[in-house]
XYZ file of C-alpha atoms in Angstrom:
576
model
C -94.197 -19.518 5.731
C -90.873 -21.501 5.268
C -88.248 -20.397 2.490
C -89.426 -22.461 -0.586
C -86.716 -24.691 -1.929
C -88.177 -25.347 -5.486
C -88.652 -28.541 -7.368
C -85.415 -30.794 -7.897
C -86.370 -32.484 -11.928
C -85.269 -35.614 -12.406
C -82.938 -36.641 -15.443
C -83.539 -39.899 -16.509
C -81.157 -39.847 -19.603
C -78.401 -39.136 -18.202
C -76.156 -37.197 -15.325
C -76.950 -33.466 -14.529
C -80.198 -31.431 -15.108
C -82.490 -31.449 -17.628
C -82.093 -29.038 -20.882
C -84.686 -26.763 -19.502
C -84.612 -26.438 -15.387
C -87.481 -26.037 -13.758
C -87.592 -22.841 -11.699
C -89.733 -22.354 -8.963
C -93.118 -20.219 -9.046
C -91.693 -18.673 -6.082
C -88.783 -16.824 -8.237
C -90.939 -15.862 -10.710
C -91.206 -19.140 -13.070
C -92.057 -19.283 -16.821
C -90.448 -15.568 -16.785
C -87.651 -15.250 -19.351
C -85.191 -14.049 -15.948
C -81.382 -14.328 -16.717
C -79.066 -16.561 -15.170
C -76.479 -14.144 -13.964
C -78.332 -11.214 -13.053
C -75.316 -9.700 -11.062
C -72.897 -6.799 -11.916
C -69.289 -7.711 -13.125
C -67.796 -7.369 -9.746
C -69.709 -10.042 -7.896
C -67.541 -12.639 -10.093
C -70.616 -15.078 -10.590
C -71.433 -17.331 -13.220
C -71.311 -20.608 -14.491
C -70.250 -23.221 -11.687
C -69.175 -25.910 -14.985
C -69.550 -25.774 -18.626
C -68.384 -29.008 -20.798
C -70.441 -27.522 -23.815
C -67.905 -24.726 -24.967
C -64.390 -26.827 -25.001
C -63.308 -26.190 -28.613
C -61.406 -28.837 -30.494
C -57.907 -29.026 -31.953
C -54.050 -28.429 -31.150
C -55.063 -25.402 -29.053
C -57.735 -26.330 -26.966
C -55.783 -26.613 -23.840
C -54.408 -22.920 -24.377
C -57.879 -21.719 -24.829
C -59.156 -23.618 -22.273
C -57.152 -21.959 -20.019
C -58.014 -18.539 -21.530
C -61.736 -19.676 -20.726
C -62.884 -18.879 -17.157
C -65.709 -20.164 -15.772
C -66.723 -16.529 -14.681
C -67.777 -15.811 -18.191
C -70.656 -13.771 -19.073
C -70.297 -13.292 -22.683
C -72.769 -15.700 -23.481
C -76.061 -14.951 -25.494
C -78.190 -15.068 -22.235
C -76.526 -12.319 -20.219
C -75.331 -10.103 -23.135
C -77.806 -7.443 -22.681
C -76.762 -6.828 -18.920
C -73.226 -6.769 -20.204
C -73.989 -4.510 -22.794
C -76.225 -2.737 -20.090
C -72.928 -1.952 -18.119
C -70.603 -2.021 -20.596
C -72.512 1.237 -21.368
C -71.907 3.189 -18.109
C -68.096 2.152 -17.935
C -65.787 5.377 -17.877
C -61.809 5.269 -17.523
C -60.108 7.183 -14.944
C -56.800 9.324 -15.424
C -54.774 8.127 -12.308
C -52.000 9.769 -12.992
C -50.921 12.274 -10.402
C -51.516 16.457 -11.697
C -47.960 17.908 -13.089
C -46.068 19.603 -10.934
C -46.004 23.427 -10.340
C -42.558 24.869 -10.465
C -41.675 26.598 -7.247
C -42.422 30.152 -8.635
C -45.757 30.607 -10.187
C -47.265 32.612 -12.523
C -48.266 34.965 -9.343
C -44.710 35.403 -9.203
C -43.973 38.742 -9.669
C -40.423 38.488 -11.448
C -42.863 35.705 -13.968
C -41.414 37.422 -16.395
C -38.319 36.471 -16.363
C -36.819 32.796 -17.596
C -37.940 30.262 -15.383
C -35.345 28.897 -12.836
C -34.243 25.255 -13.356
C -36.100 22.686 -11.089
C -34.200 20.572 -8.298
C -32.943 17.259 -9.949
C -34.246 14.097 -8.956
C -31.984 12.548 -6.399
C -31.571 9.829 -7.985
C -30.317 11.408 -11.406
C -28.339 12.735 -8.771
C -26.876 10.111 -7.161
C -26.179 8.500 -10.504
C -24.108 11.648 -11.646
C -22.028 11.475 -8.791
C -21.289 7.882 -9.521
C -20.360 8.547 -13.335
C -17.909 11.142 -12.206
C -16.173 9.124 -9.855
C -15.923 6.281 -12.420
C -14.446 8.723 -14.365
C -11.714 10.226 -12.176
C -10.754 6.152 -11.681
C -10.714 5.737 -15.366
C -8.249 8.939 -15.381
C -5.880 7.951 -12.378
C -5.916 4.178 -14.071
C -4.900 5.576 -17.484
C -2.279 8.289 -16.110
C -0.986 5.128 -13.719
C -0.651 3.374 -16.794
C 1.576 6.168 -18.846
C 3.508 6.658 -16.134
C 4.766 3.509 -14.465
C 7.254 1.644 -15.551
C 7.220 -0.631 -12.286
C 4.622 -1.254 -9.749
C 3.864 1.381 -7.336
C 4.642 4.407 -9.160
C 2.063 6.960 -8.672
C 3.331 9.014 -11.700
C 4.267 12.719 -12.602
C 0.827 14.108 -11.156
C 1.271 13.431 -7.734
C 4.934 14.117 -7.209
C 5.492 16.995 -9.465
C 5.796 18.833 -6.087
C 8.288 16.932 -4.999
C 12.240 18.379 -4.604
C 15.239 16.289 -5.627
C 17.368 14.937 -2.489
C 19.997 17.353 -3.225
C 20.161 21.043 -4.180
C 21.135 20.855 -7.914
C 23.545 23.702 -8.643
C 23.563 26.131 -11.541
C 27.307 25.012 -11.994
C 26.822 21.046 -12.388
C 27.179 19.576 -15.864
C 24.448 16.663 -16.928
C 26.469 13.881 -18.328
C 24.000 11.008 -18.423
C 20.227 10.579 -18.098
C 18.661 6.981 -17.737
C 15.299 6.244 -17.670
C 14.227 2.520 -15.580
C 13.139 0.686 -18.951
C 16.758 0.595 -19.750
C 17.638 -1.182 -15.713
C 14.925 -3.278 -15.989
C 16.474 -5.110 -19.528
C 19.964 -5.687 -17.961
C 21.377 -9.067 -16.885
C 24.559 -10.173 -15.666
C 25.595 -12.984 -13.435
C 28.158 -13.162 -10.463
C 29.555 -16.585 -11.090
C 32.006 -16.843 -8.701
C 31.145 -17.045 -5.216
C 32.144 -13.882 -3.114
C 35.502 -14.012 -1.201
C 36.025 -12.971 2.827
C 38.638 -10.745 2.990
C 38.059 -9.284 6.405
C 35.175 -9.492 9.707
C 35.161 -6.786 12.366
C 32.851 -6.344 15.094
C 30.927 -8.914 17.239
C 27.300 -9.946 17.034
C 24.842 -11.350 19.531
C 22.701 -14.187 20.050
C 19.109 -14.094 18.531
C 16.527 -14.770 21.117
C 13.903 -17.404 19.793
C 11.481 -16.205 22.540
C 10.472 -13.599 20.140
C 9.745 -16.063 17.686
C 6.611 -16.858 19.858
C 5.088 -13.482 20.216
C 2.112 -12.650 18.544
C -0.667 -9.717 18.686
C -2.599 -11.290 21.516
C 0.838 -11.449 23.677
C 2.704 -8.301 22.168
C 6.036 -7.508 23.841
C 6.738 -3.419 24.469
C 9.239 -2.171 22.125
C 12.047 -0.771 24.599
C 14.456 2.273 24.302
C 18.293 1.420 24.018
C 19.884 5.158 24.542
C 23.484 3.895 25.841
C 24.205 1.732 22.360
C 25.798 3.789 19.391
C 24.919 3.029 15.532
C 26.944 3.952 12.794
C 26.037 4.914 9.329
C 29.915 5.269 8.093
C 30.348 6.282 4.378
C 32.375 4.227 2.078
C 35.436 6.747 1.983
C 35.643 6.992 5.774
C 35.598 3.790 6.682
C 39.467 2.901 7.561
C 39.467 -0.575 6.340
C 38.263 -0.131 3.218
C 41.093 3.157 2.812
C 43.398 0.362 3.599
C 42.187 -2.581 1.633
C 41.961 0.606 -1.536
C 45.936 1.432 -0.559
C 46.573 -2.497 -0.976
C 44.987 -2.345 -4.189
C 42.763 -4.917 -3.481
C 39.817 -4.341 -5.823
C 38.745 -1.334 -8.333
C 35.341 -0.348 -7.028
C 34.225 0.554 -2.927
C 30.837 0.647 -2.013
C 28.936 -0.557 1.384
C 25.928 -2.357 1.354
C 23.496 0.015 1.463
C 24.532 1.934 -1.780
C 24.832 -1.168 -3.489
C 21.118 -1.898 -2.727
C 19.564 1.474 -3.378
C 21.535 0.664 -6.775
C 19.865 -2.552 -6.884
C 16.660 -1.412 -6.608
C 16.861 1.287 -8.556
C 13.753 0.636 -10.361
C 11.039 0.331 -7.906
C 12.041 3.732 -5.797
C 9.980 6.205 -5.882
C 11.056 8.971 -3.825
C 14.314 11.099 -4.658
C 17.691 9.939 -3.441
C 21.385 10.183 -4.216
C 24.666 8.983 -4.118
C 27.991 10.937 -4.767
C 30.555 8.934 -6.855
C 34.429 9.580 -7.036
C 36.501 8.381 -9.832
C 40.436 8.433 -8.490
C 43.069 7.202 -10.830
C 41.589 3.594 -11.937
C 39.518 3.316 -8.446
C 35.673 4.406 -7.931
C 34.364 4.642 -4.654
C 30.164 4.913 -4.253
C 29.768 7.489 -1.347
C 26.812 8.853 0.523
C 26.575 12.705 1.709
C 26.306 13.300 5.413
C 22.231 13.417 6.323
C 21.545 11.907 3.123
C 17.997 9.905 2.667
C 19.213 7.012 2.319
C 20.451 6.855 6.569
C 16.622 6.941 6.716
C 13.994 4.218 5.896
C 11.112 5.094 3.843
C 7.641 4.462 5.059
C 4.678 3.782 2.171
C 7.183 4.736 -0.347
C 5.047 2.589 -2.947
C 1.299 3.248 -1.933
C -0.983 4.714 -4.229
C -2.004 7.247 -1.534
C -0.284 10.061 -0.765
C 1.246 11.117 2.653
C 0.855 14.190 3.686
C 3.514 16.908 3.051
C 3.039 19.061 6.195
C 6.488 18.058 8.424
C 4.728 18.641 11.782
C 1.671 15.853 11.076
C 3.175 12.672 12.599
C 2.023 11.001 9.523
C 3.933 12.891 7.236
C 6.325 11.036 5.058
C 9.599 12.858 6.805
C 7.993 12.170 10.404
C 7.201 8.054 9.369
C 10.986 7.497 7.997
C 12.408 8.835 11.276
C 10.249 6.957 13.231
C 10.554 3.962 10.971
C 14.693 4.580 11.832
C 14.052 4.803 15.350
C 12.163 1.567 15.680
C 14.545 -0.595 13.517
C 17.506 0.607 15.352
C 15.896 -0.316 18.895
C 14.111 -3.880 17.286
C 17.513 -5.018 16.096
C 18.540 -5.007 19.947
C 16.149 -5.842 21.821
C 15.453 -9.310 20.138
C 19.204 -10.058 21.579
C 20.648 -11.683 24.275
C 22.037 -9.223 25.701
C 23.852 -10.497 28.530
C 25.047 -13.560 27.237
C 27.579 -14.641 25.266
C 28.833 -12.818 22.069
C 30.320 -13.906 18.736
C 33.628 -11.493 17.962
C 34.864 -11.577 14.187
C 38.716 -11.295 13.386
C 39.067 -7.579 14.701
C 36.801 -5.115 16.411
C 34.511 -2.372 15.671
C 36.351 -0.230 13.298
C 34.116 2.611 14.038
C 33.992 2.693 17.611
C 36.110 4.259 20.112
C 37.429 3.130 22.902
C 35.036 2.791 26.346
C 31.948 3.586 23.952
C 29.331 0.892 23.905
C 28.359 0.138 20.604
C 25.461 -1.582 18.875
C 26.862 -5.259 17.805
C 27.100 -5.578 14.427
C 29.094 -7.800 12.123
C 30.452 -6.289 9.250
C 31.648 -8.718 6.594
C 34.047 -7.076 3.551
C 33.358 -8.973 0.673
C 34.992 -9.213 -2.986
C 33.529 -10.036 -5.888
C 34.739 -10.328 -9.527
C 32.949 -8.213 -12.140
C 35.129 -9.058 -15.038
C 39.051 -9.691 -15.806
C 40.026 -6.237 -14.717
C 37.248 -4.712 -12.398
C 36.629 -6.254 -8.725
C 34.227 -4.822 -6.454
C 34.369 -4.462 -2.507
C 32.060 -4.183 -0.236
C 31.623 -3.722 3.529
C 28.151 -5.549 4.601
C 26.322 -5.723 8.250
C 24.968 -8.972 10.021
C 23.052 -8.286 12.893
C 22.899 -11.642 15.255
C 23.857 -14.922 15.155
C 21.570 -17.944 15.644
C 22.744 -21.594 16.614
C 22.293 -23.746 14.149
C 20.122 -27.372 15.136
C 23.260 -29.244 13.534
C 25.552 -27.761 15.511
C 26.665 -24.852 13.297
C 25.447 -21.242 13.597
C 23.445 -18.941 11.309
C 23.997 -15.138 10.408
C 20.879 -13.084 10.631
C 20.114 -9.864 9.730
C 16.876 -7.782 11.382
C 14.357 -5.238 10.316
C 11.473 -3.856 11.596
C 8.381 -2.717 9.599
C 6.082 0.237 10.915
C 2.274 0.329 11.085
C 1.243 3.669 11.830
C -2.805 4.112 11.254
C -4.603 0.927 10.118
C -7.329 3.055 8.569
C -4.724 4.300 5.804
C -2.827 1.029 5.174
C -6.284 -0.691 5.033
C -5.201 -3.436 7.252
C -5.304 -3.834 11.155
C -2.271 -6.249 11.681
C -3.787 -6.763 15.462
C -6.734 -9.098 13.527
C -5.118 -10.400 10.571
C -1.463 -11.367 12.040
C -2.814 -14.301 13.000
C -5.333 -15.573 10.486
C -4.098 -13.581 7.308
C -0.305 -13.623 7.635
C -0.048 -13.529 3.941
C -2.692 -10.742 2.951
C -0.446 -8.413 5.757
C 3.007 -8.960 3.905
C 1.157 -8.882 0.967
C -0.357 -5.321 1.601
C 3.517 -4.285 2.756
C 4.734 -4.983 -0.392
C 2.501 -3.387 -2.245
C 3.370 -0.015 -0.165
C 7.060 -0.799 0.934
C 8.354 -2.277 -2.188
C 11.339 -0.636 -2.507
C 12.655 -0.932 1.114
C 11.441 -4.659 1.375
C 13.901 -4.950 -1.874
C 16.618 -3.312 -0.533
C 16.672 -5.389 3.002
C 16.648 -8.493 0.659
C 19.493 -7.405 -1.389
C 21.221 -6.365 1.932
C 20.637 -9.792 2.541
C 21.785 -11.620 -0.464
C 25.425 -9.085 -0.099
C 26.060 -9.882 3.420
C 25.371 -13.749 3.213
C 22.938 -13.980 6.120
C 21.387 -16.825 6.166
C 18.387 -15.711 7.839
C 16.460 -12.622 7.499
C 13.971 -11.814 10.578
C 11.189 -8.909 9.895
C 9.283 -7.942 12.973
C 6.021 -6.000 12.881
C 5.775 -3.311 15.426
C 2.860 -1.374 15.877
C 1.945 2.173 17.710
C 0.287 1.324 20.885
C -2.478 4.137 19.490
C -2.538 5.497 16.070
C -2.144 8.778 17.365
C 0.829 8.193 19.665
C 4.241 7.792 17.771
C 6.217 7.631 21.105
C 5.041 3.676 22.153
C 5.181 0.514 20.273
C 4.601 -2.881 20.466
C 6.412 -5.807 18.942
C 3.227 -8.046 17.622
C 5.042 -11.118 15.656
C 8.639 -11.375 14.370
C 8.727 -13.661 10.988
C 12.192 -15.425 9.286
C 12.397 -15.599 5.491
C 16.029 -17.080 3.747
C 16.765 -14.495 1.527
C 16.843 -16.771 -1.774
C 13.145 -17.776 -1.116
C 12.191 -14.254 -0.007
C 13.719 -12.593 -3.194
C 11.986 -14.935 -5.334
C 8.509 -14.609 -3.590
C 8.772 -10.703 -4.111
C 10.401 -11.027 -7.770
C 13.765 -9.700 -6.931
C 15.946 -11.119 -9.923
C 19.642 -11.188 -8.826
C 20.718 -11.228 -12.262
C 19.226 -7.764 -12.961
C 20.465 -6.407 -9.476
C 24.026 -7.059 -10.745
C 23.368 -6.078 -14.297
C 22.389 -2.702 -12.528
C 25.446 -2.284 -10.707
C 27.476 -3.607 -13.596
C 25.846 -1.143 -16.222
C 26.502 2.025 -14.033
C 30.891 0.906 -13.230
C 31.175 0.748 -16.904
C 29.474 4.278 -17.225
C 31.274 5.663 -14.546
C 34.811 4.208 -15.630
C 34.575 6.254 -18.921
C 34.138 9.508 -17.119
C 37.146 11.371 -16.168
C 38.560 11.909 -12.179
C 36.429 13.839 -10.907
C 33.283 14.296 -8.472
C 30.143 12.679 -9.676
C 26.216 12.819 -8.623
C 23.814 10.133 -8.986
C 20.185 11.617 -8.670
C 16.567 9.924 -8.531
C 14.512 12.186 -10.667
C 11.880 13.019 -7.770
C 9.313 13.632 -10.336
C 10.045 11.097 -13.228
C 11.618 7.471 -13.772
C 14.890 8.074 -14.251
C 18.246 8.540 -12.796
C 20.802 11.373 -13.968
C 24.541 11.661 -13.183
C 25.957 14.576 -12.766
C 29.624 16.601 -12.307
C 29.992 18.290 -9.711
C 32.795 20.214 -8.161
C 35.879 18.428 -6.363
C 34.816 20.350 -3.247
C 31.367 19.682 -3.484
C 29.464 18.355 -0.336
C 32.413 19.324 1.808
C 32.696 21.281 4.769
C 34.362 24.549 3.097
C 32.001 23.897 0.199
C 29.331 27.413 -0.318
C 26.282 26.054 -1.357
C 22.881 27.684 -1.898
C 21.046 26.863 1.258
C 17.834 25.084 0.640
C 14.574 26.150 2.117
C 14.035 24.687 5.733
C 11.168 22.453 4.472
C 12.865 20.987 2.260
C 16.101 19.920 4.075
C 16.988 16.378 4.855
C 17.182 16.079 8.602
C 21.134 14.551 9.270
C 20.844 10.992 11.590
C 22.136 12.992 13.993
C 18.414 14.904 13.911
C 17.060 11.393 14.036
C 19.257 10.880 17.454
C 17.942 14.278 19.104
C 14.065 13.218 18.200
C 14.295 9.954 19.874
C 15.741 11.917 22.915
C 12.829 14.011 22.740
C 10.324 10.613 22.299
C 12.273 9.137 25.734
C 11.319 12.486 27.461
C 7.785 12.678 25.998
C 7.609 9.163 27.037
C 8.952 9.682 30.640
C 7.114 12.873 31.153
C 3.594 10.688 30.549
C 5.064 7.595 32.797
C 5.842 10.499 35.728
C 1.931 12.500 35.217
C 0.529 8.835 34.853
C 2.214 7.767 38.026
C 1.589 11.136 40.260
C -2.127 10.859 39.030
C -1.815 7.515 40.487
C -0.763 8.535 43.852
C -3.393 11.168 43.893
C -6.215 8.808 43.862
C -4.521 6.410 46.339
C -4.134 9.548 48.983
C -7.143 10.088 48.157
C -8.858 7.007 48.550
């Protein structure tokens, strides 16, 4: 027999079924059978239903709370009620966890030990405590600094003043930065030539055109002499003091550190001699300021051990070394020279020194004080109109990329501005005091160069990647160095000193706070036949002459890994 379909009824009054379908004999018809005789889970019922759409505002809302899988109606309520009865909930939830020890522990009578912590109540504790130490280093950053940069009494409450203050010296001022940072005074007349000695060389604009991808070698000059003459040993400025030229002496590397006063970090000093109406601004022989800082201004610390290469001692005399052999080999050196009014004052005769332009300059403080100065220029440039250009040039150091945060190889050439912008941040103070070298000297061009270490671990080779010109004006300006508080600086501390008596004065950087104190000191202090208590060896400051002897000893490192380089090579080739 073939499955029987049943009997379609016809619906004469309208569209659909009839009231009452007609089921077939074959399913049991006339029997009261329900229309949805399936369990819940089948998801079977009505196919449509226009007879339970209520009326009013929310018959769309309960419309859509109606499905059409609905089986609460009248006709199926006693299988619903049928299962309803044999539904049971299930705890899911996984069994609590045992602690490691048990109650078969033997020692259970004892307090129980903590559990583990979650890891990541863990992780989230970590995180809170090094939100925390920021929050502390921000707000101790913020009570300590009084400029940018200053990493406050914390981290260099280790440090040692730059000169071994004796029992015997008498404080007779103390000024804290807030009170340089409020001073103003303007130069108004422009500063007069008195006298030019020495003889400069041409710049070479090749170097203009190097850059990371075509780095040039930084080269050794060993035969050319540099001199870091004080202010009281210079012979022109003894004989421009017997003429009576001017009241105040100074060169222009005191008068910068003086400058710049404010945004130093490190310790440094400067001895200052009041005779009869005169003052002269000296610097003691192996004094820190013959050296150049290196992240003087970065919030991280260097570290204090003298043999790592990265140690802020090591950096400044390799920072020394590399600015002393940039500032010649960016020359012409065979070509033709630019000699000034009289020769080197400093050099004797047959000995080939390092051309340099010094410049003695005057300017007028007030109606009765006058200030000299002696100031470098370091090349000369033609100028496109026919005239010619003073320069002055400085080298900046990068050492390990992964401490300064930036890899001047990549961003040299695409991110000029973010890598000056990081050097300021950590060289602010020696940045500063090239720009007020600058400004003193009348250059009208300064010229940094980047040079890098060939590897981060070798602080023997370098590389010249990119050499950049700034006018001193503009750069001052960019890095907010205000000329009239440079000279209210200077200004402040002549009227300080010409109230003392004659005498031997000290003018110390306060390694561990910011301030500056000035101190009396002996007539025969810092001299030869002056007995002073010897520091510890650690914490001496390494003469220039020091700085000479290591850059012997980085030529003969250098040439001792040329020669083993070289006699590996002609192994393999007798080899081969």
């Amino acid at each position: 027999m073939g499955f029987d379909m049943g009997l379609v009824p016809s619906n004469p009054d309208g569209w659909g079924p009839p009231d009452v379908p007609a089921i077939p004999q074959s399913l049991g018809g006339g029997a009261a059978i329900p229309f949805a005789p399936f369990s819940r889970s089948d998801r079977l019922g009505r196919i449509a239903d226009w007879t339970r759409n209520p009326a009013g505002p929310g018959a769309f809302a309960a419309a859509s709370r109606d499905s059409v899988f609905d089986f609460t109606s009248a006709d199926d309520s006693f299988v619903a009620g049928a299962e309803d009865s044999s539904f049971r909930l299930v705890d899911a939830k996984p069994p609590p966890r045992q602690p490691r020890f048990g109650p078969k522990w033997r020692f259970n009578q004892r307090p129980q030990l903590p559990q583990r912590q979650d890891e990541e109540v863990e992780a989230r504790r970590r995180l809170a405590e090094k939100e925390r130490a920021r929050r502390d280093r921000h707000f101790q950053n913020n009570r300590s600094h009084h400029h940018p940069g200053f990493r406050g009494n914390q981290s260099s409450s280790s440090a040692k003043p730059s000169v071994d203050i004796q029992p015997d010296w008498t404080m007779r001022e103390q000024i804290p930065f807030a009170n340089f940072t409020k001073l103003s005074f303007s130069v108004t007349d422009q500063p007069e030539d008195l006298l030019s000695c020495g003889a400069v060389e041409f710049y070479d604009r090749a170097y203009d055109r190097v850059n990371p991808k075509a780095a040039r070698r930084l080269e050794r000059f060993k035969n050319r002499n540099f001199f870091k003459v004080t202010t009281t040993d210079d012979p022109v400025i003894r004989r421009l003091a017997e003429e009576d030229i001017a009241t105040v002496f100074a060169t222009d590397a005191i008068l910068a550190a003086l400058m710049c006063t404010p945004r130093s970090i490190q310790s440094w000093d400067i001895v200052v001699q009041r005779v009869g109406n005169k003052l002269f601004f000296d610097k003691r022989d192996g004094s820190q300021l013959d050296l150049l800082t290196v992240n003087e201004t970065a919030q991280e610390q260097l570290p204090e051990n003298k043999e790592d290469i990265n140690s802020a001692h090591s950096l400044a005399v390799e920072a020394t070394y590399i600015n002393q052999n940039f500032s010649q080999q960016v020359l012409h050196r065979e070509g033709e020279k630019v000699t000034f009014d009289e020769p080197n004052p400093f050099a004797s005769e047959g000995e080939e020194a390092a051309p340099v332009g010094y410049r003695y300059r005057r300017w007028k403080l007030d109606d009765e004080i006058s200030l000299v100065a002696r100031c470098e220029v370091h090349a000369v440039n033609a100028d496109p109109s026919g005239g010619r250009q003073f320069l002055t040039l400085n080298a900046l150091n990068e050492f390990d990329p992964k401490i300064t945060g930036v890899d001047w190889r990549q961003k040299l050439e695409t991110q000029r501005g973010a890598v000056l912008a990081t050097e300021l941040k950590n060289n602010a103070n020696k940045l500063a005091r090239w720009t007020a070298q600058a400004l003193l000297s009348g250059a009208d061009m300064m010229k940094l160069g980047y040079v890098s270490r060939v590897h981060s671990r070798d602080h023997y080779n370098h590389s010249i990647l990119t050499v950049m010109g700034y006018k001193p004006r503009d750069f001052a300006a960019q890095i907010n160095l205000n000329t009239a508080n440079m000279w209210g600086i200077v200004k402040s501390i002549v009227d300080i000193c010409m109230k003392f008596e004659e005498g031997k004065y000290v003018f110390v950087k306060d390694p561990a706070k910011p301030q500056v104190r000035i101190y009396e000191v002996p007539s025969d202090a810092f001299e030869n036949d002056y007995v002073e208590e010897p520091l510890p060896e650690e914490e001496q400051v390494r003469p220039l002459a020091d700085v000479d002897a290591t850059a012997q000893e980085m030529d003969a490192a250098a040439e001792a890994e040329a020669n083993g380089a070289s006699a590996a090579n002609g192994a393999e080739a007798t080899a081969a």
